[in-house]
Short mmCIF file of C-alpha atoms and ligand atoms in Angstrom, two decimals:
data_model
loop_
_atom_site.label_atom_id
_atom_site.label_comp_id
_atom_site.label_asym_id
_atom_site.label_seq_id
_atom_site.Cartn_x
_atom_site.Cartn_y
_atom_site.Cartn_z
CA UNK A 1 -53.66 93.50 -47.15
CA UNK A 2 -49.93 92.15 -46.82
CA UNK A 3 -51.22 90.59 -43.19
CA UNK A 4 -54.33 89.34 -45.04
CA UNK A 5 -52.31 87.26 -47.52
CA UNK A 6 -49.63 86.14 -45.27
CA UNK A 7 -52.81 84.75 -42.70
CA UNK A 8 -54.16 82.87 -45.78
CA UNK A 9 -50.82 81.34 -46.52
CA UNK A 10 -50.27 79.80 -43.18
CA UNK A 11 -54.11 78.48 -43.43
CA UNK A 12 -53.38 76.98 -46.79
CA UNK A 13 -50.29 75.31 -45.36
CA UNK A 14 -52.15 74.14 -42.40
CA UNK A 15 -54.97 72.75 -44.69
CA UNK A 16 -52.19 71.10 -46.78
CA UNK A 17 -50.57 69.00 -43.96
CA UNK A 18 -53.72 67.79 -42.32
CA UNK A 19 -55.15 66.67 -45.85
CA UNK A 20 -51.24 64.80 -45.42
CA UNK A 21 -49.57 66.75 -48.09
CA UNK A 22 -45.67 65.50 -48.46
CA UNK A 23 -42.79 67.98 -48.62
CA UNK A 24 -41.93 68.11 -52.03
CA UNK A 25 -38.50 65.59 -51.92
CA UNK A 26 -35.28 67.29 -51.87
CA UNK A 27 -33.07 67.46 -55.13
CA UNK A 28 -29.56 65.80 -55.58
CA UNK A 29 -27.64 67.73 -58.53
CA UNK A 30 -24.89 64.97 -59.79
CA UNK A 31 -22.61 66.94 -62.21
CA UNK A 32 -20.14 65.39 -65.05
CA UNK A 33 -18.45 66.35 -67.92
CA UNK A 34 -18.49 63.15 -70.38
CA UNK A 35 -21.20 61.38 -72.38
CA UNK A 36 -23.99 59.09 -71.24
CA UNK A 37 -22.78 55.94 -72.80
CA UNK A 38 -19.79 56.29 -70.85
CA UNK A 39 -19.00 54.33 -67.49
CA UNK A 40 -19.75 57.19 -65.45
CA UNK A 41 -22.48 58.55 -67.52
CA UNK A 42 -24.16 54.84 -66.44
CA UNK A 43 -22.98 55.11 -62.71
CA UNK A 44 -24.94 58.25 -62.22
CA UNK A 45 -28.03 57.29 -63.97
CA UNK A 46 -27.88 53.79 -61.90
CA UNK A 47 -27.63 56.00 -58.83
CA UNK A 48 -30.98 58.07 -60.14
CA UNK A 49 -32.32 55.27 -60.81
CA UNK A 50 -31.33 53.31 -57.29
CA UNK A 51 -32.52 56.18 -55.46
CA UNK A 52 -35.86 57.10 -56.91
CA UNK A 53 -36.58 53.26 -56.50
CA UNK A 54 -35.77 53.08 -52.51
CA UNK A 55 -35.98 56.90 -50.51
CA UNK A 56 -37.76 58.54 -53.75
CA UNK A 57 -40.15 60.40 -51.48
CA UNK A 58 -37.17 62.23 -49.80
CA UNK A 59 -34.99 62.75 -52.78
CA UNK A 60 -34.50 62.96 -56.53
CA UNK A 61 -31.14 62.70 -58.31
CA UNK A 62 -30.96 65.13 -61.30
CA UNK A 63 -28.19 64.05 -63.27
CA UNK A 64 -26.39 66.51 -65.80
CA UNK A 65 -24.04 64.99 -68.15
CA UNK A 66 -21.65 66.75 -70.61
CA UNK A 67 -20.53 69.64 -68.41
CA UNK A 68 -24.13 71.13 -69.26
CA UNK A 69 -24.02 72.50 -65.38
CA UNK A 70 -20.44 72.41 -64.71
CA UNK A 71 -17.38 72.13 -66.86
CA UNK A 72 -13.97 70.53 -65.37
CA UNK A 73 -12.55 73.92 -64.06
CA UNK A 74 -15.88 75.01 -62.16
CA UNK A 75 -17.17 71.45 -60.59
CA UNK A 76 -15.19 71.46 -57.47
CA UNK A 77 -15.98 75.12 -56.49
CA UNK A 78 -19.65 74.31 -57.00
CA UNK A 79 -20.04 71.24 -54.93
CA UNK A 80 -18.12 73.40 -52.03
CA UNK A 81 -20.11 76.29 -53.11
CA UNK A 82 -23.36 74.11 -52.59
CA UNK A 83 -24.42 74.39 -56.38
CA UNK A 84 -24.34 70.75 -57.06
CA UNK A 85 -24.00 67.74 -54.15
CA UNK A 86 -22.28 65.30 -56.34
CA UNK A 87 -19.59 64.84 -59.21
CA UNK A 88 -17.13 62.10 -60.57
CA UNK A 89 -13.87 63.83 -61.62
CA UNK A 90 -10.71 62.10 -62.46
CA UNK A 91 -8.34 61.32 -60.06
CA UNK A 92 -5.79 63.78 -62.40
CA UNK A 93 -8.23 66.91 -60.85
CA UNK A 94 -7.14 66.82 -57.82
CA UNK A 95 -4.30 68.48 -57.26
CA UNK A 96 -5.38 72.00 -55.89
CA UNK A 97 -6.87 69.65 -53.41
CA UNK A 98 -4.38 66.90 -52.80
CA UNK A 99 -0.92 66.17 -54.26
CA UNK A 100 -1.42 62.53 -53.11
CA UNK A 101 -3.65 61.31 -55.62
CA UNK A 102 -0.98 62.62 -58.29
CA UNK A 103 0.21 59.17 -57.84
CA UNK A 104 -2.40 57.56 -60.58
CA UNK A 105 -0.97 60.13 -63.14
CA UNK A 106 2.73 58.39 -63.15
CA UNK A 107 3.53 57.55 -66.16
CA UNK A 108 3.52 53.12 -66.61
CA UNK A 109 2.53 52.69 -63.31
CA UNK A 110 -0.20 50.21 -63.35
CA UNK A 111 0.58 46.92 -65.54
CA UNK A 112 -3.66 46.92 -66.39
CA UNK A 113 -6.50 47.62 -64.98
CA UNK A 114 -6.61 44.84 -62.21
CA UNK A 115 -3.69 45.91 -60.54
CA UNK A 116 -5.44 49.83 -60.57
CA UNK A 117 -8.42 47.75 -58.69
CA UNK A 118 -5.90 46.09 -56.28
CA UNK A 119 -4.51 48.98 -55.30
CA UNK A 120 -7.79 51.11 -54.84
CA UNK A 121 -9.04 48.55 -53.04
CA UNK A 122 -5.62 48.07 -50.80
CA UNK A 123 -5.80 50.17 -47.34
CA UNK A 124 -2.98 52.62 -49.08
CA UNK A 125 -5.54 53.22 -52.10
CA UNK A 126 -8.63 53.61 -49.22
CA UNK A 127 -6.52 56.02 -47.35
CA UNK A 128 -6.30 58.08 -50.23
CA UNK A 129 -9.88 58.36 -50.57
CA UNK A 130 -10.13 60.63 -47.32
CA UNK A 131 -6.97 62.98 -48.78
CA UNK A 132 -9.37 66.06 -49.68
CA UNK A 133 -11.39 66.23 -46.21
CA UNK A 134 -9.07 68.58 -44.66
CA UNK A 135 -10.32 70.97 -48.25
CA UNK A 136 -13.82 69.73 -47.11
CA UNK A 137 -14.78 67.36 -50.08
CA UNK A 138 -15.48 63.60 -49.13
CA UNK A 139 -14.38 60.85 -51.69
CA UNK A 140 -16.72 58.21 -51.38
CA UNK A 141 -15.60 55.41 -53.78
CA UNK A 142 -12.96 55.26 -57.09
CA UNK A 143 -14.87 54.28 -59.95
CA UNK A 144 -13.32 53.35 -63.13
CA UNK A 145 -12.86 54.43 -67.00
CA UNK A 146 -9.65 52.59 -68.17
CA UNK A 147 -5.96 52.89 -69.73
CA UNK A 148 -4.93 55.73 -71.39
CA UNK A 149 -4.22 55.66 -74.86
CA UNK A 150 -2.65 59.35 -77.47
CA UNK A 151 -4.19 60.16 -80.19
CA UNK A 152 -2.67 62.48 -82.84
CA UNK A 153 -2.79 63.77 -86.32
CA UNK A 154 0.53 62.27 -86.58
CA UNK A 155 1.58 58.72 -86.36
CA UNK A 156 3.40 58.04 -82.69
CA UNK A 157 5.20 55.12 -82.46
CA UNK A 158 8.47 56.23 -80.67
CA UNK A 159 8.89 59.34 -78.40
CA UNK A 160 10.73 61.21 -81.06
CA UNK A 161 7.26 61.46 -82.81
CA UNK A 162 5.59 63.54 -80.10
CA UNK A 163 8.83 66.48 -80.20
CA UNK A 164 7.26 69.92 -80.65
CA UNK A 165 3.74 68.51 -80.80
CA UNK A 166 0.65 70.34 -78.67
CA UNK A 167 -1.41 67.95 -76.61
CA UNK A 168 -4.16 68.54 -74.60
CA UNK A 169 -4.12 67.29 -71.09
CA UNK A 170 -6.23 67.59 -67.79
CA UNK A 171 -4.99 69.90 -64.61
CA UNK A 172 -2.24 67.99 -63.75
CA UNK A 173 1.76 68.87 -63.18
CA UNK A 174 2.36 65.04 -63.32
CA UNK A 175 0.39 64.87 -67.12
CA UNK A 176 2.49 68.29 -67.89
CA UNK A 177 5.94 66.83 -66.77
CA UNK A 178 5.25 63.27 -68.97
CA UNK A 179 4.97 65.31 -72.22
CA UNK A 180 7.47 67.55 -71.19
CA UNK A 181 9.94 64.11 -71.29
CA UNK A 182 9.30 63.64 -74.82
CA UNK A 183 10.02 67.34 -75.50
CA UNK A 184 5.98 67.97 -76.40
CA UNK A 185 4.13 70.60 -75.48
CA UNK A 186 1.23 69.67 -72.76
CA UNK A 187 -1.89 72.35 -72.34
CA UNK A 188 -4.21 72.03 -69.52
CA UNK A 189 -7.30 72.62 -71.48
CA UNK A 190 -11.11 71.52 -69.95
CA UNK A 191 -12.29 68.44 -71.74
CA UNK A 192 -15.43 70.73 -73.15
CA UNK A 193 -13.08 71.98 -75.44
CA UNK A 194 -11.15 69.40 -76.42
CA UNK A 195 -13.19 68.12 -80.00
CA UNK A 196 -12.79 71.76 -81.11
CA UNK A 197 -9.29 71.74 -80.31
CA UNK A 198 -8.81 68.90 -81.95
CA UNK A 199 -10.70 69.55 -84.91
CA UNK A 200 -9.54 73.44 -85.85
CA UNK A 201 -5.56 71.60 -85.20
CA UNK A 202 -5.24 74.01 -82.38
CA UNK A 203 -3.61 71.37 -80.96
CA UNK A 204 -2.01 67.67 -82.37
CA UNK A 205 -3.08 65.15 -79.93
CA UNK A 206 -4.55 64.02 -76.66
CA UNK A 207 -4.43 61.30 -74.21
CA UNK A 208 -7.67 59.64 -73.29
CA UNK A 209 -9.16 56.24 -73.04
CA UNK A 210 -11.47 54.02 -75.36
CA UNK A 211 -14.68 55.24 -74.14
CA UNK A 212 -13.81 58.96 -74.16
CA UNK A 213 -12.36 58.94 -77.79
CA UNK A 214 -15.19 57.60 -78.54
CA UNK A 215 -17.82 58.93 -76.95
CA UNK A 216 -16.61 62.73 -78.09
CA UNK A 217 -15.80 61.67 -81.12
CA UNK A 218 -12.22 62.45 -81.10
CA UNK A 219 -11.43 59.67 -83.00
CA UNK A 220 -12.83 61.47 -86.17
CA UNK A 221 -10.66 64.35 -86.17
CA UNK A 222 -7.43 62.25 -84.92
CA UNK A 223 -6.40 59.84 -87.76
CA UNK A 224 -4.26 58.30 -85.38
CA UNK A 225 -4.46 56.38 -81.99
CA UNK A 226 -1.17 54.61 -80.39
CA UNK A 227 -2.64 51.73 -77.75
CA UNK A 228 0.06 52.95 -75.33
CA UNK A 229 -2.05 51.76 -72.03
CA UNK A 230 0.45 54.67 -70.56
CA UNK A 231 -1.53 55.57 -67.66
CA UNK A 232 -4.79 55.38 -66.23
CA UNK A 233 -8.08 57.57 -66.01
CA UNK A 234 -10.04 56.39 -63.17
CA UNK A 235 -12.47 58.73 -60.84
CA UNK A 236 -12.87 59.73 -57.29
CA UNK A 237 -16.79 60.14 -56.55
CA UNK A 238 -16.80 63.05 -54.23
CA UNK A 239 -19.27 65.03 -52.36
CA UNK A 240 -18.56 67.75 -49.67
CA UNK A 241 -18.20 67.41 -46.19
CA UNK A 242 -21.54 70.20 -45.72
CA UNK A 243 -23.77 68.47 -47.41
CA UNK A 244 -23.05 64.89 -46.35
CA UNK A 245 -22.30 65.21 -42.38
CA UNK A 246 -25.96 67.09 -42.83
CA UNK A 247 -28.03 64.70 -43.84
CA UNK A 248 -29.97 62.45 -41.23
CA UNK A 249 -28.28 59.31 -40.71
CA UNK A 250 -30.62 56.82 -41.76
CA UNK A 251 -30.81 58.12 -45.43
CA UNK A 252 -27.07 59.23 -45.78
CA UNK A 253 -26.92 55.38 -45.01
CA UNK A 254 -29.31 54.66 -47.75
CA UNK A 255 -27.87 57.46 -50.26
CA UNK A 256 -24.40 55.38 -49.35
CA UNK A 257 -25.34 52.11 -50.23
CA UNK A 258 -27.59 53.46 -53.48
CA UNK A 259 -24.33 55.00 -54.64
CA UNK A 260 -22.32 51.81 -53.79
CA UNK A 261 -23.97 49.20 -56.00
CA UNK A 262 -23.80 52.56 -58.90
CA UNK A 263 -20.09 52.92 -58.49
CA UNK A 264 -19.85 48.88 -58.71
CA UNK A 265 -22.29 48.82 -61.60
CA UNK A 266 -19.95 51.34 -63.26
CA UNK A 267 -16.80 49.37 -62.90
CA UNK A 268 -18.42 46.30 -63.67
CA UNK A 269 -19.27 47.75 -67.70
CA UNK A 270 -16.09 49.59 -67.56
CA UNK A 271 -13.86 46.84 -69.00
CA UNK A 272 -16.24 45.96 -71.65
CA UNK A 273 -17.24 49.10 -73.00
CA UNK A 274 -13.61 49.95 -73.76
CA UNK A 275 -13.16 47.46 -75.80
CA UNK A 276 -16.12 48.00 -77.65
CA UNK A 277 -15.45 51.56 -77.85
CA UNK A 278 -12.15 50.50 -78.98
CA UNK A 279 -14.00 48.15 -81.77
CA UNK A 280 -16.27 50.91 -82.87
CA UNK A 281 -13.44 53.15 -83.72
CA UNK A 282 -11.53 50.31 -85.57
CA UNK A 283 -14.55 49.72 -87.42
CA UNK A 284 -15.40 53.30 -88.27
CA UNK A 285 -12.71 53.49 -90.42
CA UNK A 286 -12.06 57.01 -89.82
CA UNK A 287 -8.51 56.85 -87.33
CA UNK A 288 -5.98 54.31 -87.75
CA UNK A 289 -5.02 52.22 -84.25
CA UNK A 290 -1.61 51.85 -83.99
CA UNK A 291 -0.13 48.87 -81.86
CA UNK A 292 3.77 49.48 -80.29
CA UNK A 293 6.51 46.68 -80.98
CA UNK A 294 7.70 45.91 -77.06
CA UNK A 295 11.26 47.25 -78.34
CA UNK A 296 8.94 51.09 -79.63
CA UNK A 297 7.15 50.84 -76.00
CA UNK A 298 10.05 50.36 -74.02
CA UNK A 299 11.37 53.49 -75.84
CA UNK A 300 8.27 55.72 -74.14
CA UNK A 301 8.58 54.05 -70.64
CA UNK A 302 12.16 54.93 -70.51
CA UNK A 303 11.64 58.53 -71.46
CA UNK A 304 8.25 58.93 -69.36
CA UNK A 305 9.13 56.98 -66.10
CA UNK A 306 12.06 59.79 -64.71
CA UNK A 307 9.17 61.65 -64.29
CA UNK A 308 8.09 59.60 -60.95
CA UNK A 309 11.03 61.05 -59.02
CA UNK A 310 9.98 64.48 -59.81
CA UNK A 311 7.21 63.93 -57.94
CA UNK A 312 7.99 61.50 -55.09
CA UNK A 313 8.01 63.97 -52.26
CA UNK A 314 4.83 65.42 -52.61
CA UNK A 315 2.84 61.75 -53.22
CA UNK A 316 5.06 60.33 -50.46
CA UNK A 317 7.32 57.16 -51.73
CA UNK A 318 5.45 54.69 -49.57
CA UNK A 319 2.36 55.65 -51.98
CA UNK A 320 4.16 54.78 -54.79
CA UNK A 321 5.66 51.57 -53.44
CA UNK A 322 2.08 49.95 -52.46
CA UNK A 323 0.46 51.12 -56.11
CA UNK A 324 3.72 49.48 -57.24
CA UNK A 325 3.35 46.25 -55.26
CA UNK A 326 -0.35 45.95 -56.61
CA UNK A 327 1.04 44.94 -59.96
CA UNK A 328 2.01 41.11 -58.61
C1 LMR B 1 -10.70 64.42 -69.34
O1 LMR B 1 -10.74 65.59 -68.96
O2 LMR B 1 -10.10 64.06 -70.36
C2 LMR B 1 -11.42 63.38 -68.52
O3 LMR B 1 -11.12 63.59 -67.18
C3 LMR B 1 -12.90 63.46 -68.71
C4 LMR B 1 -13.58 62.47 -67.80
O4 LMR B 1 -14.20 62.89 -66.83
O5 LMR B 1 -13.47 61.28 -68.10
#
């Protein structure tokens, strides 16, 4: 009976490929944590989008937003694992992976977002890209969000405001050691849980940047927001080494190129939608923005900035010096 069914099988399959019956195209699981309406929540739908249009009959992106696959802590281990073949994560996520990319956590680094572009775009920035490949991921382009800015349940307007105070921040020493220079407490927490966090005072603040506060509605359960700019929160799009250096040549070259234009679409809304993010919240009503005096900002970059020769060795100085020279 068993031979009987397997004898029809290989008949039906025969039958299907001279009637010129496709293989059914092979799926592309992109994985992220934050909203749709969010720079990367656009750059991965461009890339569906980019691919279905142009090798469509070979592959289909499935895109999963809002850590519904994946959440922060689990993405990386799942696109080595083989569970997903693409994700987005900030540059701060690194660092079980590469201490090198700790440089973009520094504390008043970057003077705005061009100089972040300059420097990604520099040969030190491009070098970086190819840090994780001995860990087996691939980083395939940087693709922005923006500045950073806390939010709190408390106004901040000098470092004295944040002493004793919880915040939530992403896997990353460098995030842990700039809170720990304004005596606050720092807790890597996954940003899935960061609304509830927020909102049951678990903890008093976070850093984040327009479009995340807004997109996760932390701005209605933080009645504060200090435009610090402190840092940046920018992404590495990744895939691993297994799944790329496997694919045939001609469509990794297509997959490449699809993904290119995404990545550029993505950084070519980012600007804008922070500042309408940043508008939305203002007119919402519902969290006060709070704009530093140079004489209150100076106050954070003195405390914060020590915190670069903690971690000098390990990103190597030259890093720092090039991401430096980008600011001129
Ligand atoms: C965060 O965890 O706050 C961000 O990295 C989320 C994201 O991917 O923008």
């Amino acid at each position: 009976m068993k031979k009987l069914t397997t004898m029809f099988s290989v008949l039906a399959l025969c039958a299907g490929m001279s009637a010129g019956v496709q293989a059914a195209p092979d799926t592309i699981k992109f994985s992220h944590v934050v909203a749709e309406n969010t720079p990367k929540g656009q750059m991965a739908l461009k890339f569906r989008d980019l691919v279905a249009e142009r090798i469509g009959d070979k592959y289909v992106v499935e895109v999963y937003p809002n850590s519904q696959l994946f959440g922060d802590g689990k993405e990386m281990e799942a696109l080595l694992l083989g569970d997903v073949q693409f994700i987005a994560p900030s540059l701060s996520k690194f660092s079980k992976y590469t201490k090198k990319l700790q440089v973009y956590d520094l504390p008043f680094l970057f003077k705005d977002m061009e100089a972040v572009d300059r420097f990604q775009q520099s040969s030190a920035g491009q070098a970086l890209l190819s840090s994780v490949n001995s860990k087996g991921l691939i980083g395939l382009g940087y693709l922005h969000n923006g500045l950073k800015q806390l939010s709190a349940n408390d106004p901040l307007r000098v470092p004295a405001d944040a002493d004793g105070k919880k915040f939530r921040i992403m896997s990353s020493d460098v995030l842990a050691a700039q809170f720990e220079a304004v005596e606050a407490v720092p807790l890597k927490k996954p940003f899935s849980e960061v609304f509830t966090l927020l909102q049951t005072r678990a903890i008093d603040g976070q850093e984040n940047t327009w479009s995340n506060i807004y997109s996760k509605k932390f701005f209605e359960v933080q009645p504060y927001i200090t435009e610090s700019n402190h840092g940046v929160l920018d992404y590495m799009v990744t895939t691993s080494m297994e799944f790329w250096n496997d694919l045939p040549d001609g469509d990794r070259a297509v997959l490449k190129k699809a993904l290119d234009e995404a990545v550029a679409h993505g950084n070519a809304i980012a600007n804008d939608k922070a500042m309408k993010d940043r508008q939305n919240i203002l007119d919402s009503g519902r969290s006060q923005i709070i704009t530093l005096t140079d004489a209150e900002r100076q106050q954070w970059v003195e405390v914060m900035k020590p915190v670069w020769d903690q971690f000098q060795e390990e990103i190597g100085p030259e890093v720092i010096e090039a991401a430096v020279a980008s600011n001129q």
